[in-house]
mmCIF file of C-alpha atoms in Angstrom:
data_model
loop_
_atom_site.group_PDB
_atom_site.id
_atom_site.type_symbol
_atom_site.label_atom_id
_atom_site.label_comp_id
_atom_site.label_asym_id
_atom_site.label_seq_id
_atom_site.Cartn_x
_atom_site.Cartn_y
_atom_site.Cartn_z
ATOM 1 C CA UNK A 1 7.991 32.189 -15.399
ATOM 2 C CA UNK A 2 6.193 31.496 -11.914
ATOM 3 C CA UNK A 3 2.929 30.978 -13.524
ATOM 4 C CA UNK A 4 0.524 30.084 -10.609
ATOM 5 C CA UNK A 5 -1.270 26.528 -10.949
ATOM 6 C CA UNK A 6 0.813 25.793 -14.153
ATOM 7 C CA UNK A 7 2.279 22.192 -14.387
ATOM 8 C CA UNK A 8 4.645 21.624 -17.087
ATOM 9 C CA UNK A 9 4.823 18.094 -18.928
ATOM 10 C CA UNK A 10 7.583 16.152 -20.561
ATOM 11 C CA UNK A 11 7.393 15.080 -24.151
ATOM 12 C CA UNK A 12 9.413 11.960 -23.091
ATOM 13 C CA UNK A 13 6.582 11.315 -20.467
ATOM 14 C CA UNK A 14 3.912 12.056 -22.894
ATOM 15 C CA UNK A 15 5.078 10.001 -25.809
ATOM 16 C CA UNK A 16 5.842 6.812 -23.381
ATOM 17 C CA UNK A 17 2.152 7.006 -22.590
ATOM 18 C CA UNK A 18 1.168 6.876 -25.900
ATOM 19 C CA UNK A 19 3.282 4.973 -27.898
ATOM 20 C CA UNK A 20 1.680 4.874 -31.088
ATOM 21 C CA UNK A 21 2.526 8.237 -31.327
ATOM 22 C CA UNK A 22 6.549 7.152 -31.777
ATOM 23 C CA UNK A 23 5.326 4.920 -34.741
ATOM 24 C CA UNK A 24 4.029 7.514 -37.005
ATOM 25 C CA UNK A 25 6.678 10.211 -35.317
ATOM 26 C CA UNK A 26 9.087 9.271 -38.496
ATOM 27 C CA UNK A 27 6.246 9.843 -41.692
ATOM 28 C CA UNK A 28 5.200 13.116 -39.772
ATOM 29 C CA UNK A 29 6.985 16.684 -40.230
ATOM 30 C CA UNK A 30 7.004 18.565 -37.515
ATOM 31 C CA UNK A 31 3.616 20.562 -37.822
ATOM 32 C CA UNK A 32 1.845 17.312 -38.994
ATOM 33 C CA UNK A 33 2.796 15.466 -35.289
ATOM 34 C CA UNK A 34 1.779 18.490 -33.563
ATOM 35 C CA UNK A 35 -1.494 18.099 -34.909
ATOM 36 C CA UNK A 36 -1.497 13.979 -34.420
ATOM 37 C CA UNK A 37 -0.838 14.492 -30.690
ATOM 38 C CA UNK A 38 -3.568 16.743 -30.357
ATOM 39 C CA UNK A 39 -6.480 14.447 -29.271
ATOM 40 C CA UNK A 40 -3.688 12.513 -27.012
ATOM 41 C CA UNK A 41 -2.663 15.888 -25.051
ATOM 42 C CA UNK A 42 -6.221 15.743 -23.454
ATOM 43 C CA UNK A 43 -6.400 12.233 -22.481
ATOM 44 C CA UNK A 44 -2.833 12.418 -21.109
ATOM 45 C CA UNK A 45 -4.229 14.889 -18.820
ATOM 46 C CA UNK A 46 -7.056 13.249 -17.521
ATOM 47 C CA UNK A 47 -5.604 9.795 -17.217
ATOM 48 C CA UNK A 48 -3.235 11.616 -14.707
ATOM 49 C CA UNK A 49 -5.550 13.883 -12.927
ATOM 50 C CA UNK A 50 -8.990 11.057 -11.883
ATOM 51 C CA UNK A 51 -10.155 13.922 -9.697
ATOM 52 C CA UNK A 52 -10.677 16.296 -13.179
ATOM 53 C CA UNK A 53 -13.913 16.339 -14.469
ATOM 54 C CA UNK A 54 -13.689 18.228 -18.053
ATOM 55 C CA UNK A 55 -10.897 19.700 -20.245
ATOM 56 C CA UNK A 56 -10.350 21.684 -22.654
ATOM 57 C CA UNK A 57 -7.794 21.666 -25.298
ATOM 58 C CA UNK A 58 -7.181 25.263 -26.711
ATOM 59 C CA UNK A 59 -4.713 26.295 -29.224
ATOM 60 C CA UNK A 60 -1.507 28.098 -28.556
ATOM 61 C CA UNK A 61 -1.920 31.160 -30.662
ATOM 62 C CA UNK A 62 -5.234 32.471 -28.804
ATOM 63 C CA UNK A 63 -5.873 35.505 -26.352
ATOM 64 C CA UNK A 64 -8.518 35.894 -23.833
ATOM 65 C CA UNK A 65 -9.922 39.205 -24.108
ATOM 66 C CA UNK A 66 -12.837 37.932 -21.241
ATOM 67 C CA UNK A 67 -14.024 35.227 -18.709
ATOM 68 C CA UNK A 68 -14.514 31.983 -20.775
ATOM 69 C CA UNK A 69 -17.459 30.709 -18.616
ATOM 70 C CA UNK A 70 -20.801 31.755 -21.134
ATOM 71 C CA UNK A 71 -18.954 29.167 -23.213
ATOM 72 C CA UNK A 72 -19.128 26.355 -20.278
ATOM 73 C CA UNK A 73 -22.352 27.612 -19.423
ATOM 74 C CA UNK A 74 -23.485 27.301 -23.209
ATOM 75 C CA UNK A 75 -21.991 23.809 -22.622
ATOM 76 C CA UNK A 76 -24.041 23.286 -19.524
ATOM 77 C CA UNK A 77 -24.274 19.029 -19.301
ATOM 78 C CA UNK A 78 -23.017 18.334 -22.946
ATOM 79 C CA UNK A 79 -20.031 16.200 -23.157
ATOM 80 C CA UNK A 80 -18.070 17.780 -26.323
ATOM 81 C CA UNK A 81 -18.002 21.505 -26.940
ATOM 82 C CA UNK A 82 -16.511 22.468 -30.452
ATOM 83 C CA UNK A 83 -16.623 26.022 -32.072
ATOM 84 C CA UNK A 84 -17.751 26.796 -35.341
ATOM 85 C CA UNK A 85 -15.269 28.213 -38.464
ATOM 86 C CA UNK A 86 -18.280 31.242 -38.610
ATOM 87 C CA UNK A 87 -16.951 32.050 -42.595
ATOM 88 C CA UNK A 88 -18.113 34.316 -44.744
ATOM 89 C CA UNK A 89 -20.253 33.294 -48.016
ATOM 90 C CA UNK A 90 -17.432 34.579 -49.901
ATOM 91 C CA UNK A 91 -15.402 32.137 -47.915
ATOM 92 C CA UNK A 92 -17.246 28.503 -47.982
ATOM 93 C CA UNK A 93 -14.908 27.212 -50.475
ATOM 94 C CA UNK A 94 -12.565 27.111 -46.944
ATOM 95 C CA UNK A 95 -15.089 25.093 -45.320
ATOM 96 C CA UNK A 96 -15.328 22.573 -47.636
ATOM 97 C CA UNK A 97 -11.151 22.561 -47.418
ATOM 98 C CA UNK A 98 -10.598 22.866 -43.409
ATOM 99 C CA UNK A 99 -13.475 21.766 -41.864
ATOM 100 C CA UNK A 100 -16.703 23.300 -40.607
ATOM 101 C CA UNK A 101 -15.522 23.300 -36.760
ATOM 102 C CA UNK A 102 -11.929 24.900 -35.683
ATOM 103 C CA UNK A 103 -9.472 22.580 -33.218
ATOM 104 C CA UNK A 104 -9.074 26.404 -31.196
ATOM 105 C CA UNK A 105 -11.126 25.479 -28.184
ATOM 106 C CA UNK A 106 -12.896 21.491 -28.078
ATOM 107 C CA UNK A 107 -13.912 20.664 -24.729
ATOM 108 C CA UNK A 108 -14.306 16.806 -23.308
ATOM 109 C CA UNK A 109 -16.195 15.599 -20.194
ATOM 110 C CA UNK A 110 -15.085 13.262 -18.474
ATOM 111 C CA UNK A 111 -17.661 10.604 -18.995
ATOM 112 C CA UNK A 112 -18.292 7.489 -21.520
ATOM 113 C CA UNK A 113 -19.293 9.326 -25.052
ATOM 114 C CA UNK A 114 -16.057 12.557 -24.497
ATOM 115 C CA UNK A 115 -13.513 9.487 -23.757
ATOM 116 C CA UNK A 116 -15.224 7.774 -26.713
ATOM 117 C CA UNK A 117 -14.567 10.694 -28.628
ATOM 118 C CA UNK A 118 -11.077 11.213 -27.891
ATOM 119 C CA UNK A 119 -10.160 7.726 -28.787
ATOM 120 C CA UNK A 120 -12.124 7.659 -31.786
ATOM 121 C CA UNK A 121 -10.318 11.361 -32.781
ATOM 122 C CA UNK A 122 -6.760 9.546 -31.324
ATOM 123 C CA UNK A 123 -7.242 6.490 -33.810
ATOM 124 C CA UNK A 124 -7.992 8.691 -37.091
ATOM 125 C CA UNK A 125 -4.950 11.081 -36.573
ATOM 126 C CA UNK A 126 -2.677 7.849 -35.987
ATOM 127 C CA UNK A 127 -4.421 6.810 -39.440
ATOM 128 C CA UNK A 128 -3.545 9.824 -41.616
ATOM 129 C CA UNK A 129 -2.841 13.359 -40.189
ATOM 130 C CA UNK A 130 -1.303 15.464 -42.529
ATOM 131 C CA UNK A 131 -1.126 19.467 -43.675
ATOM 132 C CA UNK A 132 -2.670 18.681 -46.640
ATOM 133 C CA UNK A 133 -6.708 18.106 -48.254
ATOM 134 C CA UNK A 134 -6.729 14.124 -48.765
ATOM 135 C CA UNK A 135 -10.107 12.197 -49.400
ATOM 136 C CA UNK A 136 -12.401 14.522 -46.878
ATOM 137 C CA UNK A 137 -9.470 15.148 -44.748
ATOM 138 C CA UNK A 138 -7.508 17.708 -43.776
ATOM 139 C CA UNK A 139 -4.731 17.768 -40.535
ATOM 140 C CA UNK A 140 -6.424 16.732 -37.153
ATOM 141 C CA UNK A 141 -9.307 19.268 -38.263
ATOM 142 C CA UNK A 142 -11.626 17.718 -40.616
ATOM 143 C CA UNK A 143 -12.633 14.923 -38.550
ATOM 144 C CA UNK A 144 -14.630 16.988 -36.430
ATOM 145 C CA UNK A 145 -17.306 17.594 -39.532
ATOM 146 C CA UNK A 146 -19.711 14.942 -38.458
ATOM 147 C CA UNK A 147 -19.201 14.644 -34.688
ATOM 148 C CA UNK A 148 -22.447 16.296 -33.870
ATOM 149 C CA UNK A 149 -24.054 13.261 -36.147
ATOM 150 C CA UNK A 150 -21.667 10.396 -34.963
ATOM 151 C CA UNK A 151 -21.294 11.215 -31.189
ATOM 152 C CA UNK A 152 -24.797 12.710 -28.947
ATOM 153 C CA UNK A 153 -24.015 15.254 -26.338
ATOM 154 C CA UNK A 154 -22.185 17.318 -29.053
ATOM 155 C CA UNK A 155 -22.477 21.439 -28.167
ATOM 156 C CA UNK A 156 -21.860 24.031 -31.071
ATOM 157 C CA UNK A 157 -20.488 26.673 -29.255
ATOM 158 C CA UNK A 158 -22.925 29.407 -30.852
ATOM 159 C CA UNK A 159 -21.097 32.411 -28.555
ATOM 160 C CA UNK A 160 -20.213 35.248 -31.264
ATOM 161 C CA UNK A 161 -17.011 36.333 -29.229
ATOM 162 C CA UNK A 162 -15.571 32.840 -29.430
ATOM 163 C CA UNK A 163 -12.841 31.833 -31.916
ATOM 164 C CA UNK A 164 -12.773 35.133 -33.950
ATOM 165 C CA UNK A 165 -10.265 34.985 -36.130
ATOM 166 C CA UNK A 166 -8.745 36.457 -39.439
ATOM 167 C CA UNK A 167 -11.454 34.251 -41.542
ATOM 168 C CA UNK A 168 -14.420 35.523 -40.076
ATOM 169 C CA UNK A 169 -13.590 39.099 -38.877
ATOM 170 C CA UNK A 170 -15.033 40.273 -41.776
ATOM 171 C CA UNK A 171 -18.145 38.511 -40.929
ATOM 172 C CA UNK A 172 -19.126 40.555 -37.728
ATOM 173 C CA UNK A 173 -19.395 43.797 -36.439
ATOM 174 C CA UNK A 174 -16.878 45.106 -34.077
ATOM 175 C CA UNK A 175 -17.972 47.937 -31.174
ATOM 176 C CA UNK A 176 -16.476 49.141 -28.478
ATOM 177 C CA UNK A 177 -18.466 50.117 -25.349
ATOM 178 C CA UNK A 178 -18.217 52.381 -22.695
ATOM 179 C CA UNK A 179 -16.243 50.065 -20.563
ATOM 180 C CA UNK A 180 -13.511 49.715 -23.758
ATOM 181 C CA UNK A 181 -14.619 45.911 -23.753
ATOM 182 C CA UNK A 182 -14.855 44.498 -27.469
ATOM 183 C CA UNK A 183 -18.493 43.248 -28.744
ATOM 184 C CA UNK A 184 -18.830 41.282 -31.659
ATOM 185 C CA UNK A 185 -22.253 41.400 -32.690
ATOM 186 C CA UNK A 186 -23.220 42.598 -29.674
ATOM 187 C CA UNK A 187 -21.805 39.936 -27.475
ATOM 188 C CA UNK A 188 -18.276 40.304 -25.859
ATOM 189 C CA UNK A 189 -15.498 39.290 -27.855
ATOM 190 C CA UNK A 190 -13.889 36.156 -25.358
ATOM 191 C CA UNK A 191 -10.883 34.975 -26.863
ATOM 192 C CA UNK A 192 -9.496 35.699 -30.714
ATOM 193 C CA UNK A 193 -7.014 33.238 -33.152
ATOM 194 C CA UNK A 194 -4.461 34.964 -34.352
ATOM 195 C CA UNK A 195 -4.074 32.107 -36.699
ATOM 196 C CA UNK A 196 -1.270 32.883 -39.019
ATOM 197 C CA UNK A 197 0.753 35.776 -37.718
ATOM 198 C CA UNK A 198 4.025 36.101 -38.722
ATOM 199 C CA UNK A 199 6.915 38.223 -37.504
ATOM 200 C CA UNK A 200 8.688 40.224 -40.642
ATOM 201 C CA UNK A 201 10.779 42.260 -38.329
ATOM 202 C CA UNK A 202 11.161 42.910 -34.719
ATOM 203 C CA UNK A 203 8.837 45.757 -35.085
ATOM 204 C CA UNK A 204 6.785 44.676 -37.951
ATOM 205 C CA UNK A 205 4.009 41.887 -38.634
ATOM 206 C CA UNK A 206 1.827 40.212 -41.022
ATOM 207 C CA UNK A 207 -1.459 39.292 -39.689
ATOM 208 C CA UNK A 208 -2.047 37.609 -42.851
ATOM 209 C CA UNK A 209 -5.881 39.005 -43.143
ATOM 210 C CA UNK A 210 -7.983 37.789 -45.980
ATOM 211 C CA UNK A 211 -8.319 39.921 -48.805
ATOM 212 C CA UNK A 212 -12.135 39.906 -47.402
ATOM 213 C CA UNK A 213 -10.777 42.150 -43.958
ATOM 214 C CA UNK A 214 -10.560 45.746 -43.391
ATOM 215 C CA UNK A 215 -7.741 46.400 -40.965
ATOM 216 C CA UNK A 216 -9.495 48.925 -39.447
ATOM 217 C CA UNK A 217 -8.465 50.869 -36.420
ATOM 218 C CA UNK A 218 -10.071 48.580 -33.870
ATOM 219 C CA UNK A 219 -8.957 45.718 -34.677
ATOM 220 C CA UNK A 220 -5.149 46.692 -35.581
ATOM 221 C CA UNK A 221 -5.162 48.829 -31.693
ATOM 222 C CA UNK A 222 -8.098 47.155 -29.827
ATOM 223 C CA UNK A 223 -7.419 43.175 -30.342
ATOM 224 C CA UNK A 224 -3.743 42.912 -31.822
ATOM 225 C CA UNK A 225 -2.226 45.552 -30.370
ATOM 226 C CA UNK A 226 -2.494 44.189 -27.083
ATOM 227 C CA UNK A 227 -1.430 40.636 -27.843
ATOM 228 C CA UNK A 228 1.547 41.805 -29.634
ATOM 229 C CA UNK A 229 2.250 43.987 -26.463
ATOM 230 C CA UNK A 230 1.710 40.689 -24.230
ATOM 231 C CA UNK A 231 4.063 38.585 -26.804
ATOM 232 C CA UNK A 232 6.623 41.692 -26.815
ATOM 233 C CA UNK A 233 6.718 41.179 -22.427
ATOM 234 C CA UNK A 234 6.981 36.895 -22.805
ATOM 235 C CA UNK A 235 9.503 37.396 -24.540
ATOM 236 C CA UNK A 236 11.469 39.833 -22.695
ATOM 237 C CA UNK A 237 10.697 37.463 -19.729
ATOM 238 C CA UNK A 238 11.858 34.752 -21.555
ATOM 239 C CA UNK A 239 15.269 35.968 -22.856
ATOM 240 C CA UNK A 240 15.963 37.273 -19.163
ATOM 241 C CA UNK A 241 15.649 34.267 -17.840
ATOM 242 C CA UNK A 242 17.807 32.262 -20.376
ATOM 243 C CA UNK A 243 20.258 35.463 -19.640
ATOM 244 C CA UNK A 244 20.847 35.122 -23.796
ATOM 245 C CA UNK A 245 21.098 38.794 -24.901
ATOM 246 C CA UNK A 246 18.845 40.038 -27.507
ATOM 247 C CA UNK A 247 20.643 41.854 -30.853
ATOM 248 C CA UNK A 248 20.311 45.326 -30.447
ATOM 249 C CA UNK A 249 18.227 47.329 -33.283
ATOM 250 C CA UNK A 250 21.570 48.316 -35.264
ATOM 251 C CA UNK A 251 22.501 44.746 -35.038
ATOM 252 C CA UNK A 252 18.828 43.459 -36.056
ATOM 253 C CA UNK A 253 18.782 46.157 -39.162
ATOM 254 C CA UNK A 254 22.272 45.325 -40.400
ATOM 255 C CA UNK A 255 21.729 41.656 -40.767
ATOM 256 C CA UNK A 256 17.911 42.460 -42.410
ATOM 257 C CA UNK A 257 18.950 45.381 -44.205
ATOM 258 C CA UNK A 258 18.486 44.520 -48.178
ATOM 259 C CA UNK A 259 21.632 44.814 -50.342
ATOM 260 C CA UNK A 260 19.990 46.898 -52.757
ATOM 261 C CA UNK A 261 23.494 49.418 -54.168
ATOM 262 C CA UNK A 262 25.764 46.889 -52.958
ATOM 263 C CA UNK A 263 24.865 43.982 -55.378
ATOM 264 C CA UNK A 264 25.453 44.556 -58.487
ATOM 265 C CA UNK A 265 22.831 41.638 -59.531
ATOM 266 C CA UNK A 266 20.238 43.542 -61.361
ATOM 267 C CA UNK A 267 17.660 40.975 -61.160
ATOM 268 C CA UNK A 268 18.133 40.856 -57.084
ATOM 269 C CA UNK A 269 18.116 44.625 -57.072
ATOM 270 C CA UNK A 270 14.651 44.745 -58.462
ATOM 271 C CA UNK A 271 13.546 41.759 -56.454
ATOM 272 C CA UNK A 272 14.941 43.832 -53.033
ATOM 273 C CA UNK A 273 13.222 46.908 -54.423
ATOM 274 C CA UNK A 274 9.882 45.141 -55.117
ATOM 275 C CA UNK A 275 9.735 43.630 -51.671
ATOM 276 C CA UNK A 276 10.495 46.907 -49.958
ATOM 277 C CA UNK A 277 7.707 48.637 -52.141
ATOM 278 C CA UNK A 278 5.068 45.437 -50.844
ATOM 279 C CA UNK A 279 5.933 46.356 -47.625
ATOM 280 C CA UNK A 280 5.598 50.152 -48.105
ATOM 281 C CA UNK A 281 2.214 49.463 -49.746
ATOM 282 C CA UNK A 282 1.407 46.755 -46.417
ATOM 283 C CA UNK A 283 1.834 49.464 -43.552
ATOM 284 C CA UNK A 284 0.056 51.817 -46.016
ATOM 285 C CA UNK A 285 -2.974 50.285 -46.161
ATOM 286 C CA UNK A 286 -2.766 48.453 -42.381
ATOM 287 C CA UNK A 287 -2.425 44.975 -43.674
ATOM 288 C CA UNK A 288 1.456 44.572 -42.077
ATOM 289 C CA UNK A 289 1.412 46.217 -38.464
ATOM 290 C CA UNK A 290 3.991 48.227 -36.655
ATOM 291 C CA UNK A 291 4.128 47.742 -33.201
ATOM 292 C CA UNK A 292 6.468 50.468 -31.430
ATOM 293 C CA UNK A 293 6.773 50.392 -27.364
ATOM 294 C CA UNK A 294 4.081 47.732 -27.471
ATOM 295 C CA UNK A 295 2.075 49.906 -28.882
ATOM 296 C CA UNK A 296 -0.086 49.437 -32.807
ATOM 297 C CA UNK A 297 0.436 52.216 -35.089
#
């Protein structure tokens, strides 16, 4: 893709550096060693790159919407930078279930108590890290509760526009100002997690809001309307460049098109019918988005 000052890394080269990681590889699924290499990813990179000062470890699901730096200047000479889960009363029962701080954006310094950190985070993953609430834990993301208490030079990342996200949009005012940049709160909205967003067709999505979120015009146009445009171009890139040809939208509706007429199970009739009328009901009401021409309706 030609992306300037992008180095890509091999898992093989990765996993020989750490190979503790190959020892819990087997009791892991998939989405469970994801999370396990997490706090290794960071440490790969700066055992390779002595000149780097700081890094930060974001998530792959988020989208810059402005320049990161209040968040580094919020930062300023603290050596771990974590963002807060921001949820709504409503919501605390989450908190208590994933964690008060979000794995999105964490941010390590390069000197004696971020490298303590990371090992200490490395050594509880290789311990238990699993998609499921176990004893105070939950995935890679619970052990970052009591890291302000265990580890000094801890910064909660306080910046409203940082780490917004389908749990606590519906915790914050959205404007948009003259300039069309997003405010939340007042402050500009830096970078949002689209956390959970699921493709239902090629032209349809679930955002997956809580039941807590108004889909309202902003935030279906404003904020996922362009990263579903941006996704929609990757992808195109992508495909080009694998030269593997994409099904056309006959194709794409014959093979998703429900059988209701044409089976004469009654029970999967009214199953087909019910799912169509959820869907009908999702668009309806904004919680499933249509994006046409890379464009939210």
């Amino acid at each position: 893709m030609n992306l300037p000052a992008v180095r890509a890394m091999h898992l093989t080269d990765f996993e020989n550096a750490n190979p503790e990681l190959l020892t819990v590889k087997p009791q892991r699924t998939a989405l469970e060693y994801y999370f396990t290499c997490t706090p290794f990813l960071p440490r790969f990179v700066l055992n390779r790159n002595p000149e780097m000062e700081m890094i930060t470890y974001l998530d792959a699901d988020l989208y810059f919407f402005d320049d990161p730096r209040p968040l580094f200047e919020e930062l300023g000479t603290g050596s771990i930078g974590i963002v807060p889960q921001r949820y709504p009363p409503a919501s605390q029962a989450d908190s208590a279930q994933f964690g008060l701080f979000n794995v999105a954006w964490v941010t390590f310094r390069r000197d004696a108590v971020g490298l303590a950190c990371l090992r200490w985070w490395g050594e509880r993953c290789i311990e238990w890290c699993h998609l499921r609430s176990e004893d105070g834990k939950f995935g890679d993301q619970k052990y970052l509760d009591d890291w302000p208490a265990r580890f000094s030079g801890v910064v909660v990342l306080i910046h409203k526009g940082a780490d917004v996200a389908r749990w606590n949009v519906a915790n914050c005012s959205l404007t948009q100002g003259e300039d069309r940049q997003i405010y939340v709160d007042g402050q500009p909205l830096i970078f949002y997690h689209f956390s959970g967003l699921t493709q239902i067709r090629r032209w349809l999505y679930n955002p997956r809001f809580h039941s807590n979120v108004k889909p309202v015009r902003m935030l279906r146009r404003q904020i996922y309307g362009p990263y579903l445009d941006a996704l929609g171009c990757l992808e195109r890139q992508v495909r080009d460049a694998a030269k593997v040809a994409a099904l056309d939208d006959g194709a794409w509706q014959r093979m998703r098109r429900p059988t209701v007429g044409r089976n004469r199970n009654t029970s999967s009739q009214l199953h087909q019918l019910l799912r169509l009328c959820r869907l009908a009901i999702g668009i309806a009401t904004g919680r499933l988005l249509i994006c046409f021409r890379g464009k939210v309706m």
